[in-house]
Tab-separated table of C-alpha atoms in Angstrom:
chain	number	residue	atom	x	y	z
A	1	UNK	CA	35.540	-3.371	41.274
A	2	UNK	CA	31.661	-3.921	40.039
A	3	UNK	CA	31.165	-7.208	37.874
A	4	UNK	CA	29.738	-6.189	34.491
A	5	UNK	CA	26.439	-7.380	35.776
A	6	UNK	CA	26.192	-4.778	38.168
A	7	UNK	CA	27.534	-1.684	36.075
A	8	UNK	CA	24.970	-2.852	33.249
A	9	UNK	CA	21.984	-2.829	35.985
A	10	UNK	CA	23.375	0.621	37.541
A	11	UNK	CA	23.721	2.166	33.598
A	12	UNK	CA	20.273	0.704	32.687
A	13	UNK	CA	18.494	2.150	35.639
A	14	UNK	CA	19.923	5.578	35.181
A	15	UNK	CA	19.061	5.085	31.357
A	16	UNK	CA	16.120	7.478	30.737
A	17	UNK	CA	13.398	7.285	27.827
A	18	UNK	CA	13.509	9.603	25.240
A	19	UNK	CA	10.114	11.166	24.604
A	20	UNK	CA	8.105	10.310	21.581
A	21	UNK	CA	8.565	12.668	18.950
A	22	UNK	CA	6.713	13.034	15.436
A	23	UNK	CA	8.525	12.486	12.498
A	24	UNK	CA	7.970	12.674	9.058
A	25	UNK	CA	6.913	9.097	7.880
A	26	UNK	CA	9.887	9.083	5.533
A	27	UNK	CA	12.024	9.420	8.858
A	28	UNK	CA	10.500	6.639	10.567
A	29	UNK	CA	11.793	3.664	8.879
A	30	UNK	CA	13.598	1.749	11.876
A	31	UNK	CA	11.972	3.563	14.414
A	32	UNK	CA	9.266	2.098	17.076
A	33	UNK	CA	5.844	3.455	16.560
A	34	UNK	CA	4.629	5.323	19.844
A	35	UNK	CA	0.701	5.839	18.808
A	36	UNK	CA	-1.987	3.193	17.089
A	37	UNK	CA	-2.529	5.136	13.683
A	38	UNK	CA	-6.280	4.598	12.877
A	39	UNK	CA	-7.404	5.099	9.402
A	40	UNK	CA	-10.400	7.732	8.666
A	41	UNK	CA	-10.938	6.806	5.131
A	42	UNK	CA	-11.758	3.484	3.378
A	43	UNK	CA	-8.633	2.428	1.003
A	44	UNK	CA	-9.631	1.887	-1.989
A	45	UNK	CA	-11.155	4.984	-1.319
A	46	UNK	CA	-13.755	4.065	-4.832
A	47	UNK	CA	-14.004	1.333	-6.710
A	48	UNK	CA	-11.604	0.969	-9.459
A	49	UNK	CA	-10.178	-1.099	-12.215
A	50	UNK	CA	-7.509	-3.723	-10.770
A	51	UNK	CA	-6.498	-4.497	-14.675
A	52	UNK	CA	-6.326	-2.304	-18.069
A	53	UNK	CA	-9.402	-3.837	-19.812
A	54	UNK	CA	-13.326	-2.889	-20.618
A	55	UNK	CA	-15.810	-2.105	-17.680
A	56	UNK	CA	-18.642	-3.910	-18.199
A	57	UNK	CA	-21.919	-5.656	-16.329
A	58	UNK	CA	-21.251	-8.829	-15.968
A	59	UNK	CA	-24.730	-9.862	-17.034
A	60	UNK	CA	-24.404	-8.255	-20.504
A	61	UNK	CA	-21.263	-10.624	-21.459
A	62	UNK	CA	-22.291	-13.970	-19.450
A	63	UNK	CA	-22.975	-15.881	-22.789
A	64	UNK	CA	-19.890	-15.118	-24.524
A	65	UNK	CA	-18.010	-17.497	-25.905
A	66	UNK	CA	-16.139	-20.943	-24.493
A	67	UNK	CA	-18.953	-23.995	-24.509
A	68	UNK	CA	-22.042	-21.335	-24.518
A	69	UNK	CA	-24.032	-21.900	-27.601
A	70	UNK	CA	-26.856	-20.676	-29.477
A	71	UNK	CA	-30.145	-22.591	-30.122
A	72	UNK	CA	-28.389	-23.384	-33.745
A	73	UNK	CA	-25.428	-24.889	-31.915
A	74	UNK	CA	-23.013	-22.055	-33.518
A	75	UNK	CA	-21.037	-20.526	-30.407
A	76	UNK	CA	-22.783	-17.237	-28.350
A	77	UNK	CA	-21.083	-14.416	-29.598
A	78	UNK	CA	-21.036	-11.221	-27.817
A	79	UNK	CA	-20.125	-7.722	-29.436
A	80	UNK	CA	-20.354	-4.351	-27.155
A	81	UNK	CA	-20.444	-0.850	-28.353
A	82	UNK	CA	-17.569	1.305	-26.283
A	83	UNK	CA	-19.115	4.192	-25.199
A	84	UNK	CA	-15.995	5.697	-23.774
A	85	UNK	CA	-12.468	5.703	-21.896
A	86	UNK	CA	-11.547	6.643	-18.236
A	87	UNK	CA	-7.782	6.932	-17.487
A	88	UNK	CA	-6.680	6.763	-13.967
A	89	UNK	CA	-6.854	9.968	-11.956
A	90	UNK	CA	-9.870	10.993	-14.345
A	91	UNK	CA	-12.421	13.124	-12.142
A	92	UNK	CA	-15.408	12.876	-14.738
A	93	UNK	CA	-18.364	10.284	-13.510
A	94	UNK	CA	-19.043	7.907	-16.308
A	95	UNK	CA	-22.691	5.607	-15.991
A	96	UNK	CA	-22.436	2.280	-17.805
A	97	UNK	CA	-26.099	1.685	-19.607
A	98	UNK	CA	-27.014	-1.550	-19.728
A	99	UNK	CA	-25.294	-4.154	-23.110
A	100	UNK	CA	-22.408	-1.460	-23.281
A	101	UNK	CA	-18.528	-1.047	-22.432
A	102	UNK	CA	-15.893	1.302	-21.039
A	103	UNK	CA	-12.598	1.557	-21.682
A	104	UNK	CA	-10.740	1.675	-18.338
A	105	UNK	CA	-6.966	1.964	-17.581
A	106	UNK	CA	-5.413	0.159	-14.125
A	107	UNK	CA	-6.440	2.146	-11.634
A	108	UNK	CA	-9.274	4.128	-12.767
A	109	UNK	CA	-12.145	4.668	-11.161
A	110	UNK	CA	-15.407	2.280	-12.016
A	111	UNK	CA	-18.216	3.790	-14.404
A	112	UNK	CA	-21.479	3.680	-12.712
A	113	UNK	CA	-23.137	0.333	-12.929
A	114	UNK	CA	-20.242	-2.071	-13.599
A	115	UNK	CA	-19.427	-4.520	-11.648
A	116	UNK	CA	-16.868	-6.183	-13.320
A	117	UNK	CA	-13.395	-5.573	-15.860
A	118	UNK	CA	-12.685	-7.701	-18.654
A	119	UNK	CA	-9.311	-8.226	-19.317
A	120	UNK	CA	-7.815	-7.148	-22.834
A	121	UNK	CA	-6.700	-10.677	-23.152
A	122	UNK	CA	-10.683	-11.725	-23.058
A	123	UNK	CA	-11.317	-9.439	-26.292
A	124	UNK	CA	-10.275	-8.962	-30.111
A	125	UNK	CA	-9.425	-4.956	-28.195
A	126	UNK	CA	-11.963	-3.312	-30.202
A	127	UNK	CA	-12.284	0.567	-29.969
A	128	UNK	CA	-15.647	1.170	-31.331
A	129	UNK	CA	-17.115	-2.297	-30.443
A	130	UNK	CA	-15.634	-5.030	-28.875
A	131	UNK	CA	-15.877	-8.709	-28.921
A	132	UNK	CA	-15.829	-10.566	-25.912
A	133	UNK	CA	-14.217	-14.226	-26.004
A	134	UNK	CA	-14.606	-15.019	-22.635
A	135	UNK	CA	-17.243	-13.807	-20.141
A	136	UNK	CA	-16.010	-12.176	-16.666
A	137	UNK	CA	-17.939	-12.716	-12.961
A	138	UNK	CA	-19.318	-9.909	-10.964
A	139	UNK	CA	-16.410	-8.685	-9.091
A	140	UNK	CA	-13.830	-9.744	-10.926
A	141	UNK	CA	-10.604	-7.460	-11.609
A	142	UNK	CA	-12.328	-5.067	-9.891
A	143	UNK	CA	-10.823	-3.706	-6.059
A	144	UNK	CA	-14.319	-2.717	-4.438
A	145	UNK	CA	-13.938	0.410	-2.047
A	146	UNK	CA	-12.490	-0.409	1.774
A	147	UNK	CA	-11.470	-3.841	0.239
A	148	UNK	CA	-7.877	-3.444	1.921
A	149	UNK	CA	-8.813	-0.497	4.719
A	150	UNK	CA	-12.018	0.417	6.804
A	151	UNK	CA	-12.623	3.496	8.417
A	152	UNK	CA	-11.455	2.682	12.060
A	153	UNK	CA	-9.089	0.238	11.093
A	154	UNK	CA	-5.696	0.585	13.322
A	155	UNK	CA	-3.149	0.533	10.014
A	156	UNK	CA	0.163	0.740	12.366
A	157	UNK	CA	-0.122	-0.217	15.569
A	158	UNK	CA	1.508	1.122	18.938
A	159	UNK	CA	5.265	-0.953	19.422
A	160	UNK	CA	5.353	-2.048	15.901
A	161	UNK	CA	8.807	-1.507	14.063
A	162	UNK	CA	8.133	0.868	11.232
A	163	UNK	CA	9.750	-0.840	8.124
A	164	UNK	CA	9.184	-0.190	4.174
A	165	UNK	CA	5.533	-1.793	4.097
A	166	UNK	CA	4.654	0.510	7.208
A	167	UNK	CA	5.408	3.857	5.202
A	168	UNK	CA	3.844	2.315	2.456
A	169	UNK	CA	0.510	2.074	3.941
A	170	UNK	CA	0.233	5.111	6.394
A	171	UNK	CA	1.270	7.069	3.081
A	172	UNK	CA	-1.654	5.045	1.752
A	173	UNK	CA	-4.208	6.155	4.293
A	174	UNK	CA	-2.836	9.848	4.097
A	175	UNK	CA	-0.467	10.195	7.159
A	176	UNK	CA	2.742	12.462	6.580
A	177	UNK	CA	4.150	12.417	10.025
A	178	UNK	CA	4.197	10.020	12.984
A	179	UNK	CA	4.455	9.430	16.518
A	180	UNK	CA	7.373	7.077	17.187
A	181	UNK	CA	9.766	6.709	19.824
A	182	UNK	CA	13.590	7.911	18.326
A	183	UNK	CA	16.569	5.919	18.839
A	184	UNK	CA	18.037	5.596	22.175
A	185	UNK	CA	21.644	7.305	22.532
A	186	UNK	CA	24.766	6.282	24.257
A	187	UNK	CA	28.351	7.604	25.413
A	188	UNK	CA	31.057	5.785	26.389
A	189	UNK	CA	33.722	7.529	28.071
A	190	UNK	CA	37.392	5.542	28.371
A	191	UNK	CA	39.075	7.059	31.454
A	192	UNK	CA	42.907	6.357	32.243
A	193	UNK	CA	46.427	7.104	32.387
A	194	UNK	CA	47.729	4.766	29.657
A	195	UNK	CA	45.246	6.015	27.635
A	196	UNK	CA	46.471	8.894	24.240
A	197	UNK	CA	44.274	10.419	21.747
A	198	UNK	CA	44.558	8.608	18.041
A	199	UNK	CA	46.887	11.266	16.680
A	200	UNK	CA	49.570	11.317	19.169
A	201	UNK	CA	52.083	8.116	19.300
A	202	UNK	CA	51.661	6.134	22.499
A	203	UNK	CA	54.495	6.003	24.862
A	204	UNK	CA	55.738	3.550	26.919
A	205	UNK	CA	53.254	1.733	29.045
A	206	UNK	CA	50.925	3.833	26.860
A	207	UNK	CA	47.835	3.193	24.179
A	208	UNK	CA	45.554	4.559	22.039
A	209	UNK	CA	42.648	5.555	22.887
C-alpha cells in the first residue's frame, strides 16, 4: 500500500495544466491572470473635474477672500462672470478666457485654459456671476490626464489573482476579455466492495458511498 505521500507525488505528476483561455473580464474574478495586460491609453484619458464646482484659472481668483486685503484694508473680493456649464460626458470643447468661470459637473471634462476647480463650498453658487470666498491652487480638484495610467503601463500583471479591483481597472483601460489560466479540475473515484450508491440502504458490512 503507497503512503499518502507517494500517491499525492504520483497524482501531482500526472496532473496536467490546463491551457490559458480568454475570458470575459466579468468571468475572471478568482482566476490567475496568464498575460501582463499593458495599457494603450492614458487614464484619465483628459483632464477633468474631480469635484462639482466652477473651472477657473487659478490666477484670476488668487486674491479672494480669507486674510487678502485691499490697499483700504476692506477684504479682496472676487466676483466671476459664468460663461457656461459642461456636464460629464459633454463632447463640446469649451475655452476659459482669462477673469471668467465654468460651471463643471464631477467628471467633466476641463474647459480650455483652467487649471483648477473651485469647490461649490468656496462660493455664494452664483449662476450668472459668482463670488469666490476662498481662492483654489493650480491643480487642485482637478485629475490631470495619465494621472492614474500611462500608456505602457502593465495594469494586471502575469500570476496576479484577478479580484474586484482587477476588473475594475482593465474595464478602466478598455479590456473586455482576458488571458487567465481557468481553474484546475479534479475526480475522485471511491472504489470497493462495501461501498452502495446514496439511494440504496447499505447492507451488512456495507456503506454509503
Amino acid at each position: 500500500m503507497r503512503s499518502v505521500e507517494e500517491q499525492q507525488t504520483r497524482v501531482t505528476a500526472a496532473a496536467v495544466a490546463p491551457r490559458p483561455v480568454r475570458v470575459a473580464i466579468s468571468e475572471a474574478q478568482g482566476l490567475l491572470c496568464a498575460e501582463e495586460v499593458v495599457t494603450e491609453r492614458p487614464l484619465p484619458g483628459f483632464d477633468q473635474a474631480a469635484i462639482d464646482g466652477y473651472a477657473v484659472r487659478s490666477v484670476d481668483v488668487a486674491g479672494a477672500g480669507g486674510d487678502n486685503r485691499g490697499d483700504g484694508g476692506e477684504p479682496v473680493e472676487v466676483t466671476l462672470p459664468v460663461v457656461g456649464e459642461v456636464v460629464a460626458g459633454s463632447r463640446q470643447p469649451i475655452r476659459l478666457q482669462p477673469r471668467q468661470a465654468v460651471r463643471v459637473d464631477t467628471g467633466a471634462p476641463l474647459p480650455t485654459l483652467a487649471d483648477a476647480v473651485l469647490p461649490l463650498d468656496r462660493t455664494d453658487g452664483g449662476l450668472n456671476r459668482v463670488k469666490v470666498l476662498r481662492p483654489v491652487r493650480s491643480g487642485d480638484y482637478v485629475r490631470r490626464i495619465g494621472d492614474d495610467v500611462q500608456p505602457g503601463d502593465v495594469a494586471v500583471r502575469a500570476g496576479t489573482i484577478i479580484g474586484a479591483a482587477q476588473v475594475g481597472l482593465l474595464a478602466a483601460v478598455g479590456r473586455d476579455k482576458v488571458l487567465v489560466h481557468p481553474r484546475p479540475r479534479l475526480s475522485v473515484i471511491s472504489v470497493g466492495g462495501e461501498l452502495v450508491d446514496v439511494d440504496r440502504t447499505p447492507g451488512p458490512g456495507q456503506v454509503y458511498d
